[in-house]
Amino acid sequence: MLNELDGHTILIGLMAYPIRHSMSPTMHNHAFKKLGLNYAYLAFEVGNETLPKAIESIRALDMRGSNLSMPNKQAVIPLLDKMDPTAEMIGAVNTIVNDHGVLTGYTTDGVGFVKSLDDEGLNIRGQKMTLAGAGGAGTAIAIQAAFDGVKEMAIFNRDDEFLDNAKRNVDIINEKTSCHATLHHLEDQADFKAQLADSFIYCDSTSAGMKPQEDVTLVTDPSWFRKDLIVYDTVYAPRTTELMKVAQRGGVTHVFNGLGMMLEQGAAAFKLWTGEDMPVDYIREVLF
Ligand code: NAD
């Protein structure tokens, strides 16, 4: 047990299925202990069927809040009282804050992505991003990055059930932000190569590179990457994805996996619950 739990301990949950593999309980409980905060963070196996009762228990037990992951990020929305405007646009919630029985939904994945680049001294504001993917992670990244000042965004998706999401993301960004977004098809390889050529950053937010697709990378030719392009894969298991290996073969200086994003999305949620800054350098040492 990390903390001295007592009658005043404040509970925060993580509701998802499957979830036992998650690094979040270790991250948050170490941060609570480091800062001497009387909180505990526990993972609960909750799917869509048990979600309504689990959300009601946040109110009943006066928990401070919860994280959510698949399959609950969209399903939770009708069960909440309020939505943060950015989470509403993204259409997903990964963090709930309970203010005396009023539950508000937030999404911190996109905030985590931008912050992880800031941590590396890399400023994407005013720059062009090529983004592959328009699922949960891709949508959060696209909309947050556009709000945070990315100037131009080329969004690629393959012709699958997420293509409509990609269209929706492009429309929202063009309507609500000063970023100029365009929709592209991954099947058009010449266009993909051309968009990468004048981008500041390439982010792959697809499931390519992650189990069971650990051998898949959307870019196989290292010559598609300039050495000064930032190459960012949101996958963090494995730590070095096939995409990252291609970028490293091409001599790219800034190559990242999704660990920084994972850490900073957690730090943003931590701040919402506790009002405190997570000691991220310490947590980085503990986790990575
Ligand atoms: P999702 O199922 O909502 O979306 C999947 C996306 O990947 C879609 O755009 C789909 O079209 C695309 N895709 C899947 N296989 C593909 C392939 N072979 N070729 C091209 N496109 C393909 O998933 P999600 O929740 O958005 O997660 C996507 C990735 O982001 C996962 O790898 C996950 O590990 C990662 N992620 C990382 C963090 C973090 O904190 N680092 C947070 C959330 C998700």
mmCIF file with all atom_site columns, N, CA and C in Angstrom, residues 73-133:
data_model
loop_
_atom_site.group_PDB
_atom_site.id
_atom_site.type_symbol
_atom_site.label_atom_id
_atom_site.label_alt_id
_atom_site.label_comp_id
_atom_site.label_asym_id
_atom_site.label_entity_id
_atom_site.label_seq_id
_atom_site.pdbx_PDB_ins_code
_atom_site.Cartn_x
_atom_site.Cartn_y
_atom_site.Cartn_z
_atom_site.occupancy
_atom_site.B_iso_or_equiv
_atom_site.pdbx_formal_charge
_atom_site.auth_seq_id
_atom_site.auth_comp_id
_atom_site.auth_asym_id
_atom_site.auth_atom_id
_atom_site.pdbx_PDB_model_num
ATOM 1   N N  . LYS A 1 73  ? -15.621 5.738  -23.359 1.00 0.00 ? 73  LYS A N  1
ATOM 2   C CA . LYS A 1 73  ? -15.348 7.166  -23.549 1.00 0.00 ? 73  LYS A CA 1
ATOM 3   C C  . LYS A 1 73  ? -16.512 7.933  -24.194 1.00 0.00 ? 73  LYS A C  1
ATOM 4   N N  . GLN A 1 74  ? -17.252 7.269  -25.071 1.00 0.00 ? 74  GLN A N  1
ATOM 5   C CA . GLN A 1 74  ? -18.427 7.932  -25.665 1.00 0.00 ? 74  GLN A CA 1
ATOM 6   C C  . GLN A 1 74  ? -19.685 7.592  -24.870 1.00 0.00 ? 74  GLN A C  1
ATOM 7   N N  . ALA A 1 75  ? -19.796 6.338  -24.451 1.00 0.00 ? 75  ALA A N  1
ATOM 8   C CA . ALA A 1 75  ? -21.022 5.863  -23.783 1.00 0.00 ? 75  ALA A CA 1
ATOM 9   C C  . ALA A 1 75  ? -21.321 6.641  -22.509 1.00 0.00 ? 75  ALA A C  1
ATOM 10  N N  . VAL A 1 76  ? -20.304 7.234  -21.906 1.00 0.00 ? 76  VAL A N  1
ATOM 11  C CA . VAL A 1 76  ? -20.505 7.926  -20.628 1.00 0.00 ? 76  VAL A CA 1
ATOM 12  C C  . VAL A 1 76  ? -21.205 9.282  -20.794 1.00 0.00 ? 76  VAL A C  1
ATOM 13  N N  . ILE A 1 77  ? -21.127 9.854  -21.990 1.00 0.00 ? 77  ILE A N  1
ATOM 14  C CA . ILE A 1 77  ? -21.565 11.257 -22.158 1.00 0.00 ? 77  ILE A CA 1
ATOM 15  C C  . ILE A 1 77  ? -23.004 11.494 -21.674 1.00 0.00 ? 77  ILE A C  1
ATOM 16  N N  . PRO A 1 78  ? -23.985 10.656 -22.072 1.00 0.00 ? 78  PRO A N  1
ATOM 17  C CA . PRO A 1 78  ? -25.365 10.934 -21.594 1.00 0.00 ? 78  PRO A CA 1
ATOM 18  C C  . PRO A 1 78  ? -25.548 10.757 -20.095 1.00 0.00 ? 78  PRO A C  1
ATOM 19  N N  . LEU A 1 79  ? -24.570 10.162 -19.420 1.00 0.00 ? 79  LEU A N  1
ATOM 20  C CA . LEU A 1 79  ? -24.706 9.910  -17.974 1.00 0.00 ? 79  LEU A CA 1
ATOM 21  C C  . LEU A 1 79  ? -24.162 11.068 -17.130 1.00 0.00 ? 79  LEU A C  1
ATOM 22  N N  . LEU A 1 80  ? -23.566 12.074 -17.800 1.00 0.00 ? 80  LEU A N  1
ATOM 23  C CA . LEU A 1 80  ? -22.939 13.176 -17.064 1.00 0.00 ? 80  LEU A CA 1
ATOM 24  C C  . LEU A 1 80  ? -23.857 14.390 -17.002 1.00 0.00 ? 80  LEU A C  1
ATOM 25  N N  . ASP A 1 81  ? -23.541 15.320 -16.086 1.00 0.00 ? 81  ASP A N  1
ATOM 26  C CA . ASP A 1 81  ? -24.359 16.533 -15.952 1.00 0.00 ? 81  ASP A CA 1
ATOM 27  C C  . ASP A 1 81  ? -23.872 17.647 -16.866 1.00 0.00 ? 81  ASP A C  1
ATOM 28  N N  . LYS A 1 82  ? -22.543 17.716 -17.049 1.00 0.00 ? 82  LYS A N  1
ATOM 29  C CA . LYS A 1 82  ? -21.970 18.823 -17.818 1.00 0.00 ? 82  LYS A CA 1
ATOM 30  C C  . LYS A 1 82  ? -20.810 18.305 -18.656 1.00 0.00 ? 82  LYS A C  1
ATOM 31  N N  . MET A 1 83  ? -20.527 19.020 -19.764 1.00 0.00 ? 83  MET A N  1
ATOM 32  C CA . MET A 1 83  ? -19.366 18.673 -20.590 1.00 0.00 ? 83  MET A CA 1
ATOM 33  C C  . MET A 1 83  ? -18.491 19.900 -20.754 1.00 0.00 ? 83  MET A C  1
ATOM 34  N N  . ASP A 1 84  ? -17.182 19.712 -20.596 1.00 0.00 ? 84  ASP A N  1
ATOM 35  C CA . ASP A 1 84  ? -16.231 20.735 -20.975 1.00 0.00 ? 84  ASP A CA 1
ATOM 36  C C  . ASP A 1 84  ? -16.408 20.977 -22.488 1.00 0.00 ? 84  ASP A C  1
ATOM 37  N N  . PRO A 1 85  ? -16.384 22.242 -22.962 1.00 0.00 ? 85  PRO A N  1
ATOM 38  C CA . PRO A 1 85  ? -16.666 22.517 -24.380 1.00 0.00 ? 85  PRO A CA 1
ATOM 39  C C  . PRO A 1 85  ? -15.746 21.764 -25.349 1.00 0.00 ? 85  PRO A C  1
ATOM 40  N N  . THR A 1 86  ? -14.458 21.621 -25.003 1.00 0.00 ? 86  THR A N  1
ATOM 41  C CA . THR A 1 86  ? -13.549 20.906 -25.918 1.00 0.00 ? 86  THR A CA 1
ATOM 42  C C  . THR A 1 86  ? -13.896 19.419 -25.954 1.00 0.00 ? 86  THR A C  1
ATOM 43  N N  . ALA A 1 87  ? -14.205 18.848 -24.796 1.00 0.00 ? 87  ALA A N  1
ATOM 44  C CA . ALA A 1 87  ? -14.601 17.431 -24.754 1.00 0.00 ? 87  ALA A CA 1
ATOM 45  C C  . ALA A 1 87  ? -15.874 17.216 -25.568 1.00 0.00 ? 87  ALA A C  1
ATOM 46  N N  . GLU A 1 88  ? -16.751 18.196 -25.523 1.00 0.00 ? 88  GLU A N  1
ATOM 47  C CA . GLU A 1 88  ? -18.003 18.099 -26.286 1.00 0.00 ? 88  GLU A CA 1
ATOM 48  C C  . GLU A 1 88  ? -17.700 18.041 -27.786 1.00 0.00 ? 88  GLU A C  1
ATOM 49  N N  . MET A 1 89  ? -16.776 18.890 -28.230 1.00 0.00 ? 89  MET A N  1
ATOM 50  C CA . MET A 1 89  ? -16.411 18.894 -29.651 1.00 0.00 ? 89  MET A CA 1
ATOM 51  C C  . MET A 1 89  ? -15.710 17.597 -30.041 1.00 0.00 ? 89  MET A C  1
ATOM 52  N N  . ILE A 1 90  ? -14.882 17.103 -29.145 1.00 0.00 ? 90  ILE A N  1
ATOM 53  C CA . ILE A 1 90  ? -14.155 15.858 -29.424 1.00 0.00 ? 90  ILE A CA 1
ATOM 54  C C  . ILE A 1 90  ? -15.119 14.678 -29.392 1.00 0.00 ? 90  ILE A C  1
ATOM 55  N N  . GLY A 1 91  ? -16.159 14.792 -28.577 1.00 0.00 ? 91  GLY A N  1
ATOM 56  C CA . GLY A 1 91  ? -17.163 13.728 -28.504 1.00 0.00 ? 91  GLY A CA 1
ATOM 57  C C  . GLY A 1 91  ? -16.709 12.542 -27.675 1.00 0.00 ? 91  GLY A C  1
ATOM 58  N N  . ALA A 1 92  ? -15.824 12.803 -26.710 1.00 0.00 ? 92  ALA A N  1
ATOM 59  C CA . ALA A 1 92  ? -15.328 11.709 -25.859 1.00 0.00 ? 92  ALA A CA 1
ATOM 60  C C  . ALA A 1 92  ? -14.895 12.279 -24.515 1.00 0.00 ? 92  ALA A C  1
ATOM 61  N N  . VAL A 1 93  ? -14.935 11.426 -23.504 1.00 0.00 ? 93  VAL A N  1
ATOM 62  C CA . VAL A 1 93  ? -14.552 11.821 -22.139 1.00 0.00 ? 93  VAL A CA 1
ATOM 63  C C  . VAL A 1 93  ? -13.564 10.800 -21.590 1.00 0.00 ? 93  VAL A C  1
ATOM 64  N N  . ASN A 1 94  ? -12.422 11.270 -21.083 1.00 0.00 ? 94  ASN A N  1
ATOM 65  C CA . ASN A 1 94  ? -11.518 10.340 -20.385 1.00 0.00 ? 94  ASN A CA 1
ATOM 66  C C  . ASN A 1 94  ? -11.369 10.695 -18.908 1.00 0.00 ? 94  ASN A C  1
ATOM 67  N N  . THR A 1 95  ? -11.978 11.826 -18.497 1.00 0.00 ? 95  THR A N  1
ATOM 68  C CA . THR A 1 95  ? -11.851 12.255 -17.103 1.00 0.00 ? 95  THR A CA 1
ATOM 69  C C  . THR A 1 95  ? -13.184 12.828 -16.625 1.00 0.00 ? 95  THR A C  1
ATOM 70  N N  . ILE A 1 96  ? -13.624 12.362 -15.452 1.00 0.00 ? 96  ILE A N  1
ATOM 71  C CA . ILE A 1 96  ? -14.825 12.932 -14.824 1.00 0.00 ? 96  ILE A CA 1
ATOM 72  C C  . ILE A 1 96  ? -14.397 13.618 -13.536 1.00 0.00 ? 96  ILE A C  1
ATOM 73  N N  . VAL A 1 97  ? -14.933 14.819 -13.313 1.00 0.00 ? 97  VAL A N  1
ATOM 74  C CA . VAL A 1 97  ? -14.733 15.515 -12.044 1.00 0.00 ? 97  VAL A CA 1
ATOM 75  C C  . VAL A 1 97  ? -16.090 15.628 -11.357 1.00 0.00 ? 97  VAL A C  1
ATOM 76  N N  . ASN A 1 98  ? -16.105 15.235 -10.072 1.00 0.00 ? 98  ASN A N  1
ATOM 77  C CA . ASN A 1 98  ? -17.346 15.292 -9.289  1.00 0.00 ? 98  ASN A CA 1
ATOM 78  C C  . ASN A 1 98  ? -17.296 16.486 -8.323  1.00 0.00 ? 98  ASN A C  1
ATOM 79  N N  . ASP A 1 99  ? -18.101 17.505 -8.621  1.00 0.00 ? 99  ASP A N  1
ATOM 80  C CA . ASP A 1 99  ? -18.203 18.657 -7.718  1.00 0.00 ? 99  ASP A CA 1
ATOM 81  C C  . ASP A 1 99  ? -19.523 18.559 -6.979  1.00 0.00 ? 99  ASP A C  1
ATOM 82  N N  . HIS A 1 100 ? -19.476 17.959 -5.788  1.00 0.00 ? 100 HIS A N  1
ATOM 83  C CA . HIS A 1 100 ? -20.656 17.834 -4.931  1.00 0.00 ? 100 HIS A CA 1
ATOM 84  C C  . HIS A 1 100 ? -21.855 17.269 -5.681  1.00 0.00 ? 100 HIS A C  1
ATOM 85  N N  . GLY A 1 101 ? -21.620 16.175 -6.392  1.00 0.00 ? 101 GLY A N  1
ATOM 86  C CA . GLY A 1 101 ? -22.717 15.487 -7.075  1.00 0.00 ? 101 GLY A CA 1
ATOM 87  C C  . GLY A 1 101 ? -22.930 15.917 -8.513  1.00 0.00 ? 101 GLY A C  1
ATOM 88  N N  . VAL A 1 102 ? -22.255 16.970 -8.955  1.00 0.00 ? 102 VAL A N  1
ATOM 89  C CA . VAL A 1 102 ? -22.355 17.405 -10.360 1.00 0.00 ? 102 VAL A CA 1
ATOM 90  C C  . VAL A 1 102 ? -21.140 16.853 -11.122 1.00 0.00 ? 102 VAL A C  1
ATOM 91  N N  . LEU A 1 103 ? -21.418 15.997 -12.097 1.00 0.00 ? 103 LEU A N  1
ATOM 92  C CA . LEU A 1 103 ? -20.331 15.333 -12.826 1.00 0.00 ? 103 LEU A CA 1
ATOM 93  C C  . LEU A 1 103 ? -20.059 16.043 -14.158 1.00 0.00 ? 103 LEU A C  1
ATOM 94  N N  . THR A 1 104 ? -18.787 16.457 -14.341 1.00 0.00 ? 104 THR A N  1
ATOM 95  C CA . THR A 1 104 ? -18.390 17.129 -15.581 1.00 0.00 ? 104 THR A CA 1
ATOM 96  C C  . THR A 1 104 ? -17.385 16.259 -16.324 1.00 0.00 ? 104 THR A C  1
ATOM 97  N N  . GLY A 1 105 ? -17.561 16.151 -17.645 1.00 0.00 ? 105 GLY A N  1
ATOM 98  C CA . GLY A 1 105 ? -16.677 15.337 -18.473 1.00 0.00 ? 105 GLY A CA 1
ATOM 99  C C  . GLY A 1 105 ? -15.625 16.174 -19.187 1.00 0.00 ? 105 GLY A C  1
ATOM 100 N N  . TYR A 1 106 ? -14.390 15.703 -19.149 1.00 0.00 ? 106 TYR A N  1
ATOM 101 C CA . TYR A 1 106 ? -13.260 16.361 -19.817 1.00 0.00 ? 106 TYR A CA 1
ATOM 102 C C  . TYR A 1 106 ? -12.524 15.330 -20.683 1.00 0.00 ? 106 TYR A C  1
ATOM 103 N N  . THR A 1 107 ? -11.741 15.828 -21.629 1.00 0.00 ? 107 THR A N  1
ATOM 104 C CA . THR A 1 107 ? -10.824 14.967 -22.371 1.00 0.00 ? 107 THR A CA 1
ATOM 105 C C  . THR A 1 107 ? -9.429  15.548 -22.248 1.00 0.00 ? 107 THR A C  1
ATOM 106 N N  . THR A 1 108 ? -8.497  14.777 -21.711 1.00 0.00 ? 108 THR A N  1
ATOM 107 C CA . THR A 1 108 ? -7.151  15.310 -21.510 1.00 0.00 ? 108 THR A CA 1
ATOM 108 C C  . THR A 1 108 ? -6.123  14.711 -22.485 1.00 0.00 ? 108 THR A C  1
ATOM 109 N N  . ASP A 1 109 ? -6.558  13.800 -23.382 1.00 0.00 ? 109 ASP A N  1
ATOM 110 C CA . ASP A 1 109 ? -5.597  13.168 -24.300 1.00 0.00 ? 109 ASP A CA 1
ATOM 111 C C  . ASP A 1 109 ? -4.924  14.196 -25.218 1.00 0.00 ? 109 ASP A C  1
ATOM 112 N N  . GLY A 1 110 ? -5.723  15.119 -25.775 1.00 0.00 ? 110 GLY A N  1
ATOM 113 C CA . GLY A 1 110 ? -5.159  16.112 -26.697 1.00 0.00 ? 110 GLY A CA 1
ATOM 114 C C  . GLY A 1 110 ? -4.246  17.088 -25.964 1.00 0.00 ? 110 GLY A C  1
ATOM 115 N N  . VAL A 1 111 ? -4.661  17.488 -24.762 1.00 0.00 ? 111 VAL A N  1
ATOM 116 C CA . VAL A 1 111 ? -3.834  18.362 -23.922 1.00 0.00 ? 111 VAL A CA 1
ATOM 117 C C  . VAL A 1 111 ? -2.494  17.669 -23.648 1.00 0.00 ? 111 VAL A C  1
ATOM 118 N N  . GLY A 1 112 ? -2.570  16.375 -23.360 1.00 0.00 ? 112 GLY A N  1
ATOM 119 C CA . GLY A 1 112 ? -1.367  15.597 -23.067 1.00 0.00 ? 112 GLY A CA 1
ATOM 120 C C  . GLY A 1 112 ? -0.420  15.547 -24.249 1.00 0.00 ? 112 GLY A C  1
ATOM 121 N N  . PHE A 1 113 ? -0.978  15.411 -25.447 1.00 0.00 ? 113 PHE A N  1
ATOM 122 C CA . PHE A 1 113 ? -0.148  15.379 -26.667 1.00 0.00 ? 113 PHE A CA 1
ATOM 123 C C  . PHE A 1 113 ? 0.628   16.687 -26.826 1.00 0.00 ? 113 PHE A C  1
ATOM 124 N N  . VAL A 1 114 ? -0.085  17.810 -26.771 1.00 0.00 ? 114 VAL A N  1
ATOM 125 C CA . VAL A 1 114 ? 0.573   19.114 -26.980 1.00 0.00 ? 114 VAL A CA 1
ATOM 126 C C  . VAL A 1 114 ? 1.587   19.381 -25.868 1.00 0.00 ? 114 VAL A C  1
ATOM 127 N N  . LYS A 1 115 ? 1.207   19.064 -24.631 1.00 0.00 ? 115 LYS A N  1
ATOM 128 C CA . LYS A 1 115 ? 2.100   19.324 -23.491 1.00 0.00 ? 115 LYS A CA 1
ATOM 129 C C  . LYS A 1 115 ? 3.375   18.481 -23.583 1.00 0.00 ? 115 LYS A C  1
ATOM 130 N N  . SER A 1 116 ? 3.231   17.247 -24.079 1.00 0.00 ? 116 SER A N  1
ATOM 131 C CA . SER A 1 116 ? 4.419   16.377 -24.175 1.00 0.00 ? 116 SER A CA 1
ATOM 132 C C  . SER A 1 116 ? 5.435   16.961 -25.157 1.00 0.00 ? 116 SER A C  1
ATOM 133 N N  . LEU A 1 117 ? 4.953   17.658 -26.171 1.00 0.00 ? 117 LEU A N  1
ATOM 134 C CA . LEU A 1 117 ? 5.883   18.313 -27.113 1.00 0.00 ? 117 LEU A CA 1
ATOM 135 C C  . LEU A 1 117 ? 6.498   19.551 -26.474 1.00 0.00 ? 117 LEU A C  1
ATOM 136 N N  . ASP A 1 118 ? 5.674   20.312 -25.745 1.00 0.00 ? 118 ASP A N  1
ATOM 137 C CA . ASP A 1 118 ? 6.211   21.464 -25.000 1.00 0.00 ? 118 ASP A CA 1
ATOM 138 C C  . ASP A 1 118 ? 7.339   21.009 -24.069 1.00 0.00 ? 118 ASP A C  1
ATOM 139 N N  . ASP A 1 119 ? 7.137   19.852 -23.414 1.00 0.00 ? 119 ASP A N  1
ATOM 140 C CA . ASP A 1 119 ? 8.153   19.324 -22.487 1.00 0.00 ? 119 ASP A CA 1
ATOM 141 C C  . ASP A 1 119 ? 9.488   19.095 -23.188 1.00 0.00 ? 119 ASP A C  1
ATOM 142 N N  . GLU A 1 120 ? 9.416   18.807 -24.498 1.00 0.00 ? 120 GLU A N  1
ATOM 143 C CA . GLU A 1 120 ? 10.640  18.553 -25.274 1.00 0.00 ? 120 GLU A CA 1
ATOM 144 C C  . GLU A 1 120 ? 11.179  19.839 -25.905 1.00 0.00 ? 120 GLU A C  1
ATOM 145 N N  . GLY A 1 121 ? 10.517  20.962 -25.594 1.00 0.00 ? 121 GLY A N  1
ATOM 146 C CA . GLY A 1 121 ? 10.942  22.242 -26.168 1.00 0.00 ? 121 GLY A CA 1
ATOM 147 C C  . GLY A 1 121 ? 10.500  22.402 -27.617 1.00 0.00 ? 121 GLY A C  1
ATOM 148 N N  . LEU A 1 122 ? 9.471   21.661 -28.028 1.00 0.00 ? 122 LEU A N  1
ATOM 149 C CA . LEU A 1 122 ? 9.005   21.716 -29.417 1.00 0.00 ? 122 LEU A CA 1
ATOM 150 C C  . LEU A 1 122 ? 7.635   22.381 -29.472 1.00 0.00 ? 122 LEU A C  1
ATOM 151 N N  . ASN A 1 123 ? 7.560   23.474 -30.217 1.00 0.00 ? 123 ASN A N  1
ATOM 152 C CA . ASN A 1 123 ? 6.340   24.275 -30.260 1.00 0.00 ? 123 ASN A CA 1
ATOM 153 C C  . ASN A 1 123 ? 5.655   24.095 -31.612 1.00 0.00 ? 123 ASN A C  1
ATOM 154 N N  . ILE A 1 124 ? 4.491   23.461 -31.607 1.00 0.00 ? 124 ILE A N  1
ATOM 155 C CA . ILE A 1 124 ? 3.804   23.184 -32.878 1.00 0.00 ? 124 ILE A CA 1
ATOM 156 C C  . ILE A 1 124 ? 2.852   24.317 -33.281 1.00 0.00 ? 124 ILE A C  1
ATOM 157 N N  . ARG A 1 125 ? 2.752   25.346 -32.433 1.00 0.00 ? 125 ARG A N  1
ATOM 158 C CA . ARG A 1 125 ? 1.849   26.456 -32.752 1.00 0.00 ? 125 ARG A CA 1
ATOM 159 C C  . ARG A 1 125 ? 2.369   27.190 -33.995 1.00 0.00 ? 125 ARG A C  1
ATOM 160 N N  . GLY A 1 126 ? 1.450   27.511 -34.916 1.00 0.00 ? 126 GLY A N  1
ATOM 161 C CA . GLY A 1 126 ? 1.842   28.214 -36.144 1.00 0.00 ? 126 GLY A CA 1
ATOM 162 C C  . GLY A 1 126 ? 2.449   27.300 -37.198 1.00 0.00 ? 126 GLY A C  1
ATOM 163 N N  . GLN A 1 127 ? 2.450   25.994 -36.952 1.00 0.00 ? 127 GLN A N  1
ATOM 164 C CA . GLN A 1 127 ? 3.113   25.053 -37.860 1.00 0.00 ? 127 GLN A CA 1
ATOM 165 C C  . GLN A 1 127 ? 2.092   24.146 -38.551 1.00 0.00 ? 127 GLN A C  1
ATOM 166 N N  . LYS A 1 128 ? 2.615   23.351 -39.505 1.00 0.00 ? 128 LYS A N  1
ATOM 167 C CA . LYS A 1 128 ? 1.757   22.373 -40.199 1.00 0.00 ? 128 LYS A CA 1
ATOM 168 C C  . LYS A 1 128 ? 1.954   20.975 -39.622 1.00 0.00 ? 128 LYS A C  1
ATOM 169 N N  . MET A 1 129 ? 0.836   20.301 -39.374 1.00 0.00 ? 129 MET A N  1
ATOM 170 C CA . MET A 1 129 ? 0.878   18.916 -38.873 1.00 0.00 ? 129 MET A CA 1
ATOM 171 C C  . MET A 1 129 ? 0.190   17.993 -39.869 1.00 0.00 ? 129 MET A C  1
ATOM 172 N N  . THR A 1 130 ? 0.828   16.874 -40.152 1.00 0.00 ? 130 THR A N  1
ATOM 173 C CA . THR A 1 130 ? 0.141   15.789 -40.849 1.00 0.00 ? 130 THR A CA 1
ATOM 174 C C  . THR A 1 130 ? -0.223  14.758 -39.788 1.00 0.00 ? 130 THR A C  1
ATOM 175 N N  . LEU A 1 131 ? -1.503  14.381 -39.775 1.00 0.00 ? 131 LEU A N  1
ATOM 176 C CA . LEU A 1 131 ? -2.022  13.487 -38.733 1.00 0.00 ? 131 LEU A CA 1
ATOM 177 C C  . LEU A 1 131 ? -2.686  12.287 -39.389 1.00 0.00 ? 131 LEU A C  1
ATOM 178 N N  . ALA A 1 132 ? -2.250  11.100 -39.027 1.00 0.00 ? 132 ALA A N  1
ATOM 179 C CA . ALA A 1 132 ? -2.916  9.879  -39.497 1.00 0.00 ? 132 ALA A CA 1
ATOM 180 C C  . ALA A 1 132 ? -3.827  9.364  -38.400 1.00 0.00 ? 132 ALA A C  1
ATOM 181 N N  . GLY A 1 133 ? -5.087  9.110  -38.760 1.00 0.00 ? 133 GLY A N  1
ATOM 182 C CA . GLY A 1 133 ? -6.023  8.536  -37.796 1.00 0.00 ? 133 GLY A CA 1
ATOM 183 C C  . GLY A 1 133 ? -7.070  9.530  -37.330 1.00 0.00 ? 133 GLY A C  1
#
